[in-house]
PDB file of C-alpha atoms in Angstrom:
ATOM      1  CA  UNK A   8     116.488  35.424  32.394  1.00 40.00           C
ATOM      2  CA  UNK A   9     117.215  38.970  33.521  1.00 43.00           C
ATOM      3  CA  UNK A  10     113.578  39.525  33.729  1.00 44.00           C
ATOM      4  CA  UNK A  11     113.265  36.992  36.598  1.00 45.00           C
ATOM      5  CA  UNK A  12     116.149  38.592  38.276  1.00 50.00           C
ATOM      6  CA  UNK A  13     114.123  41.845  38.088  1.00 75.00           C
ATOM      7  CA  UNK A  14     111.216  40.226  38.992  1.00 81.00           C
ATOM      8  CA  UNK A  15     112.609  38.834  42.090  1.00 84.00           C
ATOM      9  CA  UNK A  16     114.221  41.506  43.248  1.00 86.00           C
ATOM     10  CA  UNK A  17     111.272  43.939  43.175  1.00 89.00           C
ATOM     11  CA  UNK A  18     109.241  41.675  44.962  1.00 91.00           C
ATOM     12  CA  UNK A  19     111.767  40.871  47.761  1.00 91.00           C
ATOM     13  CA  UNK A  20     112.246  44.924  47.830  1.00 93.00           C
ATOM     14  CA  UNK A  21     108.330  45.681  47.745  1.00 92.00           C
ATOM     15  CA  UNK A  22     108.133  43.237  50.911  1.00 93.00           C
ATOM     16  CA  UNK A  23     111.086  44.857  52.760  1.00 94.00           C
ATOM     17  CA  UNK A  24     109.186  48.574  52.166  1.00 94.00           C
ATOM     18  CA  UNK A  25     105.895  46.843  53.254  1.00 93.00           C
ATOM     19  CA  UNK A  26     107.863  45.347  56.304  1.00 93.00           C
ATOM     20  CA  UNK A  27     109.728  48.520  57.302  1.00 93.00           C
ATOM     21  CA  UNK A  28     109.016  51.784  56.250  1.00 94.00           C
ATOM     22  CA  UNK A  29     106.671  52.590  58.855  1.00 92.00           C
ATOM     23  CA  UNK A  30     109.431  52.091  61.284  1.00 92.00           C
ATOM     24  CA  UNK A  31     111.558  54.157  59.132  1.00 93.00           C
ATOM     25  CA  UNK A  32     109.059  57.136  59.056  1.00 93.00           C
ATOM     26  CA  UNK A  33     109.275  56.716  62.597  1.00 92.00           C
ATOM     27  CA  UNK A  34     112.672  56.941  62.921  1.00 92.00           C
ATOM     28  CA  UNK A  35     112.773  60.204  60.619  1.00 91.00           C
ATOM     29  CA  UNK A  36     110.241  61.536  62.850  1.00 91.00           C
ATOM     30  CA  UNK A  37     112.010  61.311  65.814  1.00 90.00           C
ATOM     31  CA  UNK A  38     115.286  62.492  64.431  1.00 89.00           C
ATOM     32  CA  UNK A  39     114.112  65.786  62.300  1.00 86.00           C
ATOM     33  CA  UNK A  40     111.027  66.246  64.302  1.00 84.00           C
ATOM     34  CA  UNK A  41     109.198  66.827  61.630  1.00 82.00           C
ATOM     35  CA  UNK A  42     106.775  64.935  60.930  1.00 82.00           C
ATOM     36  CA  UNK A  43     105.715  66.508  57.592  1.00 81.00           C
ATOM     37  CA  UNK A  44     109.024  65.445  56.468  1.00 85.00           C
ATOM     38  CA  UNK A  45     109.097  62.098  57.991  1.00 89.00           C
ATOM     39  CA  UNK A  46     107.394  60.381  55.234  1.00 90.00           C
ATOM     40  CA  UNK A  47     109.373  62.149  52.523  1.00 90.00           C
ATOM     41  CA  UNK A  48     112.627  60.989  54.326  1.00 91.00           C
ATOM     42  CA  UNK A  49     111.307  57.508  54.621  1.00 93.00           C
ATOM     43  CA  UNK A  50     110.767  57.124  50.969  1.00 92.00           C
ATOM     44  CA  UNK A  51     113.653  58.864  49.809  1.00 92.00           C
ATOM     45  CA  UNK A  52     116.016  56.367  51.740  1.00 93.00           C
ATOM     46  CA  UNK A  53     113.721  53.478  50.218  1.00 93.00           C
ATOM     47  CA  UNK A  54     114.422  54.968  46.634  1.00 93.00           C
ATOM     48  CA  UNK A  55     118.527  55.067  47.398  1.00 93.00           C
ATOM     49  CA  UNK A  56     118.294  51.548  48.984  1.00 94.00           C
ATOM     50  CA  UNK A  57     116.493  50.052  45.652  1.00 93.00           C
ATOM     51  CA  UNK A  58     118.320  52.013  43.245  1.00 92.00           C
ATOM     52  CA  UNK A  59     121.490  49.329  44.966  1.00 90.00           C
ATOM     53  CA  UNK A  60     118.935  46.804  46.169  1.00 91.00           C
ATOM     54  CA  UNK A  61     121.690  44.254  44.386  1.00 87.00           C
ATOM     55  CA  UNK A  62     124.413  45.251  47.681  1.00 87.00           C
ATOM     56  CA  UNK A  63     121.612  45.768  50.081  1.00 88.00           C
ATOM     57  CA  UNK A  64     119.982  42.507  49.427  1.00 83.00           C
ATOM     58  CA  UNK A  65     123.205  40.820  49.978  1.00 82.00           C
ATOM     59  CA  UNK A  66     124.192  42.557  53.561  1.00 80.00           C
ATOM     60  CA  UNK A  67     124.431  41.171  56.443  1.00 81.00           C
ATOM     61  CA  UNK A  68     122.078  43.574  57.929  1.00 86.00           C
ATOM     62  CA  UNK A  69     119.912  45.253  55.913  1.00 89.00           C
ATOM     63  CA  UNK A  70     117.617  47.161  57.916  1.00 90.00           C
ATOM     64  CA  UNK A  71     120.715  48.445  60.038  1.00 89.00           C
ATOM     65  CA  UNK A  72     121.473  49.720  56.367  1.00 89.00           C
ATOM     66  CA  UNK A  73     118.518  51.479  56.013  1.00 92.00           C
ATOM     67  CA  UNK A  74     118.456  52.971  59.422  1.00 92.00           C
ATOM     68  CA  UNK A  75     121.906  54.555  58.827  1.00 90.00           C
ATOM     69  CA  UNK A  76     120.816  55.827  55.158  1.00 92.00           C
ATOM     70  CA  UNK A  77     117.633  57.152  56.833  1.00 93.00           C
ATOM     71  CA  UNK A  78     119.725  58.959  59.597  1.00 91.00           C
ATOM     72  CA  UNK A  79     122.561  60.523  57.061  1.00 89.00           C
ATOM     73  CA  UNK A  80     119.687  61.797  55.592  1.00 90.00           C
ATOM     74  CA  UNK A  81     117.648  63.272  58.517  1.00 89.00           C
ATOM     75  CA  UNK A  82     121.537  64.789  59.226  1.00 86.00           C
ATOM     76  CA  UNK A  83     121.632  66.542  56.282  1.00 85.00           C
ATOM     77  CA  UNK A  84     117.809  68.003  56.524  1.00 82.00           C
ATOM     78  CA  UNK A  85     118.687  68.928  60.062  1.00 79.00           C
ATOM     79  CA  UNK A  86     122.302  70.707  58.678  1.00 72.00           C
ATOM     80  CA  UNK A  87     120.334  72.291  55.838  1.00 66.00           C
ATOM     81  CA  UNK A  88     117.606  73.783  58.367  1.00 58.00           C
ATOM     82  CA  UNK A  89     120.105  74.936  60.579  1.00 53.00           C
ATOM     83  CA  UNK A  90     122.178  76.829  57.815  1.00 55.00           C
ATOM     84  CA  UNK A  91     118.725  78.368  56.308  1.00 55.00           C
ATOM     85  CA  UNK A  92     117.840  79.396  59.887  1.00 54.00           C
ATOM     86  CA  UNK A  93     121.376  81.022  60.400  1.00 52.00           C
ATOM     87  CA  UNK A  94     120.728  82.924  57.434  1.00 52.00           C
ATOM     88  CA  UNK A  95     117.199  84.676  58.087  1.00 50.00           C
ATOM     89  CA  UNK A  96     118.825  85.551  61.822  1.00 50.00           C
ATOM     90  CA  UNK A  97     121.440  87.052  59.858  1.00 45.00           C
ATOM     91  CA  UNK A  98     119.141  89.338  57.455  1.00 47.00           C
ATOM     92  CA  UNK A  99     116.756  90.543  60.299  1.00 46.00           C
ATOM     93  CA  UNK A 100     119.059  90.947  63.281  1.00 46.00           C
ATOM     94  CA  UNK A 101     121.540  93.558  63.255  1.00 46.00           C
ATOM     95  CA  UNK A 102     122.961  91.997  65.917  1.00 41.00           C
ATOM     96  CA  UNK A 103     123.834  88.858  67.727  1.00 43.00           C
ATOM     97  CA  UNK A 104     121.508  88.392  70.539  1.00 44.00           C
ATOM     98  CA  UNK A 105     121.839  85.692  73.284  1.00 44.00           C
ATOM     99  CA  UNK A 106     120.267  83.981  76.165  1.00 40.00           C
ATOM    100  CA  UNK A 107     122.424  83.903  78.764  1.00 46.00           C
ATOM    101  CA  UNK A 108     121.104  80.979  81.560  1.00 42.00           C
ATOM    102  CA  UNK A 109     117.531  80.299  79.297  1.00 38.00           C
ATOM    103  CA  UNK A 110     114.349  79.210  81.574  1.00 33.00           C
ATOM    104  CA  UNK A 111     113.807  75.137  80.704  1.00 34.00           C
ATOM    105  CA  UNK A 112     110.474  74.378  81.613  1.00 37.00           C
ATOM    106  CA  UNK A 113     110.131  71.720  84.240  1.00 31.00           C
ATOM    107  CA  UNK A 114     107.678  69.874  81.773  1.00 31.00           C
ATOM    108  CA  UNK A 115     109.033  69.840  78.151  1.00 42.00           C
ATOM    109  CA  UNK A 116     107.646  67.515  75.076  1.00 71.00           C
ATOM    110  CA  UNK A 117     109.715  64.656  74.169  1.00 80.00           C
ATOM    111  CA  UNK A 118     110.006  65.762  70.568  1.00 81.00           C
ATOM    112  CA  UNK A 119     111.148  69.029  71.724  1.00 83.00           C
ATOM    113  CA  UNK A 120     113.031  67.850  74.390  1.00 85.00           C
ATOM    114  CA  UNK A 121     115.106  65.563  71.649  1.00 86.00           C
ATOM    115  CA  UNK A 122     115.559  67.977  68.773  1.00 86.00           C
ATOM    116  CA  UNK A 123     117.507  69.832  71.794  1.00 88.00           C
ATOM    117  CA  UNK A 124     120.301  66.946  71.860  1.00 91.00           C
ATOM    118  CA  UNK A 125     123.551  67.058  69.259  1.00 91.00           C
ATOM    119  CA  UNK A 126     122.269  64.859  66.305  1.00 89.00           C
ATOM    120  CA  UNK A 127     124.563  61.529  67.571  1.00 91.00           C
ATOM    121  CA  UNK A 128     122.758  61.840  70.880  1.00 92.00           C
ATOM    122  CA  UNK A 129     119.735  61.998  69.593  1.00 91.00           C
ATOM    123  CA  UNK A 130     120.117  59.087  66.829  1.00 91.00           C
ATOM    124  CA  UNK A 131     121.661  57.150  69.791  1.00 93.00           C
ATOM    125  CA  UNK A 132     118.896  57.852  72.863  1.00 91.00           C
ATOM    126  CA  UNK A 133     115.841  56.906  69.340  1.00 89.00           C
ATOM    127  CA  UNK A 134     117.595  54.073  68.407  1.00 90.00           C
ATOM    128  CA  UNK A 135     118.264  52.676  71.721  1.00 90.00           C
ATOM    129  CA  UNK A 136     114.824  53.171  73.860  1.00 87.00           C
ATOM    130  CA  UNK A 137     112.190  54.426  71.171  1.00 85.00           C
ATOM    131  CA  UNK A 138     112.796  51.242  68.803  1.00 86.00           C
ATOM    132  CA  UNK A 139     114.304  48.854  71.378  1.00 86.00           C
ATOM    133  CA  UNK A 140     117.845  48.054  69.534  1.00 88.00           C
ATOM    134  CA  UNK A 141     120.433  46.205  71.503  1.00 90.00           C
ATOM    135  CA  UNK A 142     123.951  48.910  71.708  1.00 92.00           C
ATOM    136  CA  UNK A 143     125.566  46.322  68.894  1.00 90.00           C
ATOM    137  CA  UNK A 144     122.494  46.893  66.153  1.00 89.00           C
ATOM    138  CA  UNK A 145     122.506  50.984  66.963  1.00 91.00           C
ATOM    139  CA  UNK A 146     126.047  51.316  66.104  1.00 91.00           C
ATOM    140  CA  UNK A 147     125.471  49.404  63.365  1.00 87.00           C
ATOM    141  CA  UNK A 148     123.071  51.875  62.080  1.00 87.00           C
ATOM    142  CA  UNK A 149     125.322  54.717  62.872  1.00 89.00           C
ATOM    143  CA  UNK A 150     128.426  53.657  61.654  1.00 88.00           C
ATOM    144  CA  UNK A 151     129.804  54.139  65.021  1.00 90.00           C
ATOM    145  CA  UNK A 152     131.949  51.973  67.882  1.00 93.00           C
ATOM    146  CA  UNK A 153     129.693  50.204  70.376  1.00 94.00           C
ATOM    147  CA  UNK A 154     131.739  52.405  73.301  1.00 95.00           C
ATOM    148  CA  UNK A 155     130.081  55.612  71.596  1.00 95.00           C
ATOM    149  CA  UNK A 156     126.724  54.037  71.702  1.00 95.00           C
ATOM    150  CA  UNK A 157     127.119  53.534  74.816  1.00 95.00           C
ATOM    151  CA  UNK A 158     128.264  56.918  76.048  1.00 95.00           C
ATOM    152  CA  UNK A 159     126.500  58.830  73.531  1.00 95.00           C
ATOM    153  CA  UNK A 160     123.304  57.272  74.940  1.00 94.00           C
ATOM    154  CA  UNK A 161     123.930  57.916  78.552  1.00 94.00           C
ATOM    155  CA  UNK A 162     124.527  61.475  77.545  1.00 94.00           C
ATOM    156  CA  UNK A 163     121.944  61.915  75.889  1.00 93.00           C
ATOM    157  CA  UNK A 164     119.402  60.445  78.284  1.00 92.00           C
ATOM    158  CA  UNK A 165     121.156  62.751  81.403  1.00 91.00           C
ATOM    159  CA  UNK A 166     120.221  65.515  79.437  1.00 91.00           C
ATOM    160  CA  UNK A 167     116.783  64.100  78.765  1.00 88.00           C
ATOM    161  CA  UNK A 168     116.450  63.507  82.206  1.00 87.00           C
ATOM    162  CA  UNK A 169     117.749  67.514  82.658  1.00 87.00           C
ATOM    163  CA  UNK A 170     114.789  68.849  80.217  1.00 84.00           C
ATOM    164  CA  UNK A 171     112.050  67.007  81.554  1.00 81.00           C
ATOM    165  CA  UNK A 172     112.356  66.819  84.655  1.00 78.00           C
ATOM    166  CA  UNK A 173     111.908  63.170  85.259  1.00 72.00           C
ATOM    167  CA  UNK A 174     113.459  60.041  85.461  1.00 72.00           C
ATOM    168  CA  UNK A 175     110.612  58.113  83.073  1.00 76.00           C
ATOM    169  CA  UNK A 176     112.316  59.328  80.251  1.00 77.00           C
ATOM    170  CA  UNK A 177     112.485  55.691  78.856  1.00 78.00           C
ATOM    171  CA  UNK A 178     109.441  55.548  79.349  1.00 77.00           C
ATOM    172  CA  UNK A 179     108.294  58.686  77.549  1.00 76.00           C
ATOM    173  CA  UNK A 180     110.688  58.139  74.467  1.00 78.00           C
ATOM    174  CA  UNK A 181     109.240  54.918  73.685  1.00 72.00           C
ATOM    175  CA  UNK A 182     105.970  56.337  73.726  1.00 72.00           C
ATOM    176  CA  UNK A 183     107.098  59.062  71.278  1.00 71.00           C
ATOM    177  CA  UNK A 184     107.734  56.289  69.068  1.00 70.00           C
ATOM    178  CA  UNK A 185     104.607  55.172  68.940  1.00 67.00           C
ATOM    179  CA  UNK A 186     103.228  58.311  68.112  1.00 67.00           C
ATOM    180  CA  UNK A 187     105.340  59.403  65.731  1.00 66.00           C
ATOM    181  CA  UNK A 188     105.148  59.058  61.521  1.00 53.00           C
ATOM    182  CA  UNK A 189     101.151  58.516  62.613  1.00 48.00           C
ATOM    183  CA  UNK A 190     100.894  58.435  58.844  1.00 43.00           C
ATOM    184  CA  UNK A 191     103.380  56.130  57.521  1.00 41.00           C
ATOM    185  CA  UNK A 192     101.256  52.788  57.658  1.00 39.00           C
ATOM    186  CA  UNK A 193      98.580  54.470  55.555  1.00 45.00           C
ATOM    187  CA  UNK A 194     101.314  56.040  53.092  1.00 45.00           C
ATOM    188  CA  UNK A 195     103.037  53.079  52.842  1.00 44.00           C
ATOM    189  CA  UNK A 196     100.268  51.489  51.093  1.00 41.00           C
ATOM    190  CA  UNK A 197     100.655  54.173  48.192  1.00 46.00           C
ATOM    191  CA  UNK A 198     104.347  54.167  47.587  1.00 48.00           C
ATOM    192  CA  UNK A 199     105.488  50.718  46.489  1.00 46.00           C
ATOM    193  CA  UNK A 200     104.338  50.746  43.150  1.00 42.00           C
ATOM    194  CA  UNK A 201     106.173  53.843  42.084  1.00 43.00           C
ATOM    195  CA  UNK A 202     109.603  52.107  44.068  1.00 46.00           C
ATOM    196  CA  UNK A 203     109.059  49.322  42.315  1.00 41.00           C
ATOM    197  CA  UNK A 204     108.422  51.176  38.758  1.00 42.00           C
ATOM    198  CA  UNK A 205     111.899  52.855  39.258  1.00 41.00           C
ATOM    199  CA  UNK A 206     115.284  51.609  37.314  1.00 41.00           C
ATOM    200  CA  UNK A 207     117.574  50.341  39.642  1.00 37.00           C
TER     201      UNK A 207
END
């Protein structure tokens, strides 16, 4: 009888990494900017979610689940980077040098332009114009109140607005979307067997 429970479960799970894991790769694309890492990022939150597919299967909102697991994760890459970064500065400069007032181009890229914005801004601004989620479902995702969705967001876009020079930056983020994790579709149709192989 337990086999059938097994059975059932990897099946539901191998259609909910068929169904979303592009999007997810997209998400982690947009977040690290990195979209070497994007795929990685993706599957890795996969793995977590099907090693407790039992309590994922049985919330409310799955997918706001794995958004949030996919953007603790892109956090932590981010904080890693950031710390490794810190560290070579540290070994080759003997001292602290800054940029008072720096030059920002009147034309920046998206991607660049977001990796500029405090993580929360950033997973706010993706969530709410690259994949189209209503303020409820992003703070949802985030583990946050719907008020700091909301003002995270307008933030975030300002400063958007700030880098690029334009007031299309709607626009332009939902493009970037649509761009990003290029790869993931393709990939997707590799990983499922090994998720499924795994012990929960």
């Amino acid at each position: 009888m337990g086999t059938v429970v097994d059975d059932a479960a990897a099946v539901e799970f191998h259609a909910f990494f068929e169904r979303h894991y592009a999007e997810l790769s997209r998400l982690a694309h947009l977040l690290t900017g990195e979209a070497d890492a994007a795929d990685d990022l993706a599957a890795d939150a996969l793995l977590a979610l099907w090693h407790r597919w039992d309590r994922v299967r049985a919330a409310d909102h799955p997918v706001a689940y794995a958004r949030g697991v996919v953007a603790n994760l892109a956090r932590t890459r981010i904080r890693s980077a950031v710390r490794e970064r810190r560290r070579i500065a540290l070994f080759w400069s003997p001292r602290e040098e800054r940029t008072e007032n720096p030059d920002v181009p009147g034309v920046v890229d998206v991607q660049e332009a977001l990796r500029r914005l405090p993580f929360r801004k950033r997973a706010c601004v993706v969530l709410r114009h690259a994949f189209d989620l209503s303020e409820k479902d992003t703070a949802l995702a985030l583990g946050v109140s719907v008020g700091t969705v909301k003002s995270q967001t307008s933030k975030g876009m300002a400063e958007l607005q700030r880098l690029l020079g334009t007031r299309e930056v709607p626009r332009q983020v939902h493009a970037a979307a649509a761009t990003a994790g290029g790869e993931a579709v393709g990939n997707a149709r590799k990983r499922p067997t090994g998720a499924r192989g795994r012990n929960r």
